Tab-separated table of C-alpha atoms and ligand atoms in Angstrom:
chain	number	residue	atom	x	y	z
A	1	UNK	CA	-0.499	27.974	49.914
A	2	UNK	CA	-4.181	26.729	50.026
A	3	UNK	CA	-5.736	27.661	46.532
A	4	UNK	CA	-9.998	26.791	46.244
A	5	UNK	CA	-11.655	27.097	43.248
A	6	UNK	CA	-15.043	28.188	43.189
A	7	UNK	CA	-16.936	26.645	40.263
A	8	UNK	CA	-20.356	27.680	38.332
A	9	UNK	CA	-22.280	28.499	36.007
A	10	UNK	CA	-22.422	32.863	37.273
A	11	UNK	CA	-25.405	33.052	34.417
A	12	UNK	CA	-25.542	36.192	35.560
A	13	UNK	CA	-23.104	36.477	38.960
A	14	UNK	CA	-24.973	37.777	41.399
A	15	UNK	CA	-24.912	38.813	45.318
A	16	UNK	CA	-25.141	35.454	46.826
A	17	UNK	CA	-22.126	34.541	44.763
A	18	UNK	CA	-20.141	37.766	45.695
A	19	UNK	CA	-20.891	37.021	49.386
A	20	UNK	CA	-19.404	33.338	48.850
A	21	UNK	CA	-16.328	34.554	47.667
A	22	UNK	CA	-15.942	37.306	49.946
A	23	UNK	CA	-16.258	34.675	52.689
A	24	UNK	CA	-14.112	32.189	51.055
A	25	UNK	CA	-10.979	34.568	50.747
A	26	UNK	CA	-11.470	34.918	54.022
A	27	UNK	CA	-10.389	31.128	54.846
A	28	UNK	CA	-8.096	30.321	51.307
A	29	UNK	CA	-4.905	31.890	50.400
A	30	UNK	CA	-6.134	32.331	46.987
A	31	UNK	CA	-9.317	31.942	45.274
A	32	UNK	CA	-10.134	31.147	41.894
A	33	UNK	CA	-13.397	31.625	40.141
A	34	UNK	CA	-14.371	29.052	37.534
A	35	UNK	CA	-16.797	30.215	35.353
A	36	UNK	CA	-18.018	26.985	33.131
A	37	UNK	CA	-20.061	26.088	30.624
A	38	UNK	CA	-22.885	23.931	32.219
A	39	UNK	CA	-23.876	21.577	29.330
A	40	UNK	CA	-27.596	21.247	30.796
A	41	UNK	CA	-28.023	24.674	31.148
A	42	UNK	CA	-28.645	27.192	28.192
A	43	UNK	CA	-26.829	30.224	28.903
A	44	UNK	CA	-28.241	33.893	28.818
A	45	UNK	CA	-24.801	36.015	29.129
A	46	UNK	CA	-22.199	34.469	26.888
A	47	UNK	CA	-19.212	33.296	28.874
A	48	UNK	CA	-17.357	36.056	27.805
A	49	UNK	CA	-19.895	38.323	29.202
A	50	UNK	CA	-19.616	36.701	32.894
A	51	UNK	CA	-16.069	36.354	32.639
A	52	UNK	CA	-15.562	40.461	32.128
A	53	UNK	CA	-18.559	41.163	34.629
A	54	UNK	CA	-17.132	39.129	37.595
A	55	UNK	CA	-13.686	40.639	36.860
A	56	UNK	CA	-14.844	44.324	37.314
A	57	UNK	CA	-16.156	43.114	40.874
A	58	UNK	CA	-12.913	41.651	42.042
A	59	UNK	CA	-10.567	44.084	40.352
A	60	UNK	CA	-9.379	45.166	43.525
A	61	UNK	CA	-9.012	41.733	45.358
A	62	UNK	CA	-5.798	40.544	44.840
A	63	UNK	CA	-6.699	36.769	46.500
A	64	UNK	CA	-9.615	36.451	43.977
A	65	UNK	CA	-8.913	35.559	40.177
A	66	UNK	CA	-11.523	34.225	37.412
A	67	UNK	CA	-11.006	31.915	34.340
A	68	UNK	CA	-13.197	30.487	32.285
A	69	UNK	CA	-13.464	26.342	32.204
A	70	UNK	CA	-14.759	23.197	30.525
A	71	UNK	CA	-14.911	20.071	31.490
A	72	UNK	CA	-14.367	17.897	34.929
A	73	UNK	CA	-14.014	20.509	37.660
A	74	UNK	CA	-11.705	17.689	39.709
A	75	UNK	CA	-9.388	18.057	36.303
A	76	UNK	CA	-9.308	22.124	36.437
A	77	UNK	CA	-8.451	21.931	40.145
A	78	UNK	CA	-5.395	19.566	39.175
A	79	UNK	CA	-4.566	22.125	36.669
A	80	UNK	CA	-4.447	25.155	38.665
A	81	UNK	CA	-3.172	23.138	41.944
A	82	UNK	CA	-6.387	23.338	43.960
A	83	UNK	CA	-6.851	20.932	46.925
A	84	UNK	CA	-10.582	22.544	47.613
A	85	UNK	CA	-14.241	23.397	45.916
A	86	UNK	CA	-15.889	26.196	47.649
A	87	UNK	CA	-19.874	25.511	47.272
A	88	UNK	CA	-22.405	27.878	48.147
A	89	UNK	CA	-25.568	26.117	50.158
A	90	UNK	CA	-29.144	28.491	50.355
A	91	UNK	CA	-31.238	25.401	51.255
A	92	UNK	CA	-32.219	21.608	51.986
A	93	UNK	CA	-32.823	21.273	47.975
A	94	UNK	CA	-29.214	22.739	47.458
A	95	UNK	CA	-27.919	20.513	49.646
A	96	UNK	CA	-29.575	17.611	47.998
A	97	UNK	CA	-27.862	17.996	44.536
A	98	UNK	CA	-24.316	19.576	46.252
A	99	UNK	CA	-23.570	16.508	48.502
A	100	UNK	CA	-24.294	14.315	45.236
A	101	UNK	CA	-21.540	16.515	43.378
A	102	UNK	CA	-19.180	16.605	46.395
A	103	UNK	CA	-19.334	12.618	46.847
A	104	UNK	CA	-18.826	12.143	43.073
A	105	UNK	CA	-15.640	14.759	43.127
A	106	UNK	CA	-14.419	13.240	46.164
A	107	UNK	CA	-14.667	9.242	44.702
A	108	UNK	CA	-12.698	11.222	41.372
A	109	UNK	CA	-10.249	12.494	43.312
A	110	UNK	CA	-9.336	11.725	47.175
A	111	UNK	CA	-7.302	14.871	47.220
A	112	UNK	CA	-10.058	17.479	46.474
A	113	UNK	CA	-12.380	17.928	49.410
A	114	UNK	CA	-15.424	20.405	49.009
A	115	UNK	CA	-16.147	23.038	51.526
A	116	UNK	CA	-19.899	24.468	51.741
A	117	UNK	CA	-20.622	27.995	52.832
A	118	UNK	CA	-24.255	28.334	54.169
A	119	UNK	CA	-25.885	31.544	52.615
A	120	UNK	CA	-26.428	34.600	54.504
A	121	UNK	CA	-30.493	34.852	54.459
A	122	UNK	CA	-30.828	38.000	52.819
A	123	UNK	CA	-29.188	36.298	49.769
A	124	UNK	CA	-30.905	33.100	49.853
A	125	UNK	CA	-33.746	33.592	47.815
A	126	UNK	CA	-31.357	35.242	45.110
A	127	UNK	CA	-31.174	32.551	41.851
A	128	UNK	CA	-29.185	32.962	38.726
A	129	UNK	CA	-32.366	31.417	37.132
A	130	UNK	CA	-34.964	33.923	38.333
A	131	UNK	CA	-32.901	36.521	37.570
A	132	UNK	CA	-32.371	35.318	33.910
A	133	UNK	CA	-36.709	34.685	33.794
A	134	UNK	CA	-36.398	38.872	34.740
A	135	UNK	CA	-34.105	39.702	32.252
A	136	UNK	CA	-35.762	38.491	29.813
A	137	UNK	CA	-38.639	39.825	30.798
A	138	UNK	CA	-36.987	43.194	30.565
A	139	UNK	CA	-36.727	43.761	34.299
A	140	UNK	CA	-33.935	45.596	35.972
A	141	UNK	CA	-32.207	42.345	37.965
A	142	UNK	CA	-28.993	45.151	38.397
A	143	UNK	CA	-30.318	45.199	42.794
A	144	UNK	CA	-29.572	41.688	42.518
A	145	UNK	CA	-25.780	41.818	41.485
A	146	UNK	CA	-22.737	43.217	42.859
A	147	UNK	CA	-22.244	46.571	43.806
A	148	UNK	CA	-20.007	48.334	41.007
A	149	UNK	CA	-20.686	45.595	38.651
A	150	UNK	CA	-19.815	46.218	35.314
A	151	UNK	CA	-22.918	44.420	33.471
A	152	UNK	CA	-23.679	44.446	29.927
A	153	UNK	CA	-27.445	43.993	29.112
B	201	ADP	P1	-24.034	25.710	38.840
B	201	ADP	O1	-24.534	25.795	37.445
B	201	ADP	O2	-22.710	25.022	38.970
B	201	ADP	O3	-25.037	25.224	39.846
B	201	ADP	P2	-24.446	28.407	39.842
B	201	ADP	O4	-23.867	29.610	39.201
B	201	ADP	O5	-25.927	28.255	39.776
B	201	ADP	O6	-23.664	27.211	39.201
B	201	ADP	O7	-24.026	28.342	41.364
B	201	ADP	C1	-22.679	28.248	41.757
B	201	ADP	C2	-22.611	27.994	43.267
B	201	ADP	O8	-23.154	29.112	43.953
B	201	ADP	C3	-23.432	26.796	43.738
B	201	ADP	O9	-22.754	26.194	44.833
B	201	ADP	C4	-24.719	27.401	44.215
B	201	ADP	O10	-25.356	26.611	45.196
B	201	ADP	C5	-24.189	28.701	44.814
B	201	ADP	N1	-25.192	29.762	44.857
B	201	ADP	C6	-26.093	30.114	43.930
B	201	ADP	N2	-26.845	31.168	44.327
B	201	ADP	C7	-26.397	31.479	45.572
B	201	ADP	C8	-26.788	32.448	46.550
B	201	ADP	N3	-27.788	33.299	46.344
B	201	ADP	N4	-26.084	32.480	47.710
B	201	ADP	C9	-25.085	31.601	47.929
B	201	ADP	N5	-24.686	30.647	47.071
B	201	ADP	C10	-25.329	30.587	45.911
C-alpha cells in the first residue's frame, strides 16, 4: 500500500491545499495530512483549530486522514510507514525553498522521495499568509477555504 504524507503548516487550510490533496489521493493509496508546528512561523489558528477544520473537509474521504506533528517530517513518515512527501508547487520562488527541503529529506532518508504537484492557476495566488494578514484585518478569507469547511474565527 503506498501511504504519502502531506506536511504543513495549514495556518489556515485553504483551497490550494484541498486541491493538493484531492489530487494526491488520486495517485496514493492513502494520504495523510500532517499538520505541524512550524517553529519559524507564529501561528494564527491554534493547532487544534486546523486539526478539527481540515477534518470536517475530509470527513467523507476515506483515503485522507490528518494528525497533528512535531518534529523531523522524514521521522513522522517512518512512524506512520510513508515512503512519499506530497508538496504543493504555485511558483519559481516555491520551487526555490521546496527542492532545498526535498534534497535535505532525501540526504535524511534515501527511502522517502518527495513528489510535487504544480498548482492549478486559479489557486496559485491563494497564501496561508495573506489570508492570516485578512483575518486579522477582520476580512472574510471563508472564499478562500474549502467548501463546507467547518472554520472557527
Ligand atoms: P509550510 O509551513 O510547511 O510551508 P504551508 O501550509 O504553507 O506549510 O504549505 C504546505 C504545502 O502546500 C507546501 O508545499 C506549499 O507549497 C503548498 N501550498 C501552499 N499554498 C498552496 C496553494 N495555494 N496551492 C497549492 N499548494 C499550496
Amino acid at each position: 500500500m503506498s501511504i504519502a504524507v502531506f506536511p504543513g503548516s495549514f495556518d489556515p487550510f485553504t483551497k490550494g491545499h484541498e486541491a493538493v490533496v484531492r489530487r494526491g489521493a488520486l495517485i496514493f493509496d492513502q494520504l495523510i495530512i500532517a499538520v505541524g508546528t512550524n517553529t519559524s512561523k507564529q501561528h494564527y489558528f491554534s493547532q487544534e483549530q486546523r486539526l478539527k477544520m481540515i477534518e470536517s473537509v475530509f470527513a467523507d474521504e476515506p483515503k485522507v486522514s490528518v494528525r497533528a506533528f512535531s518534529g523531523l517530517t522524514v521521522d513522522f513518515c517512518r512512524e506512520v510507514g510513508a515512503h512519499h512527501i506530497l508538496r504543493g508547487l504555485r511558483d519559481e520562488k516555491d520551487f526555490g525553498y521546496e527542492k532545498n527541503i526535498a534534497v535535505m529529506n532525501r540526504d535524511l532518508d534515501k527511502g522517502i522521495d518527495t513528489v510535487f504537484l504544480v498548482t492549478d492557476p486559479a489557486y496559485s495566488s491563494i497564501s496561508s499568509s495573506i489570508l492570516r494578514e485578512i483575518a486579522k484585518n477582520k476580512g472574510d478569507i471563508r472564499p478562500f477555504l474549502p467548501n463546507g469547511m467547518d472554520i472557527e474565527v
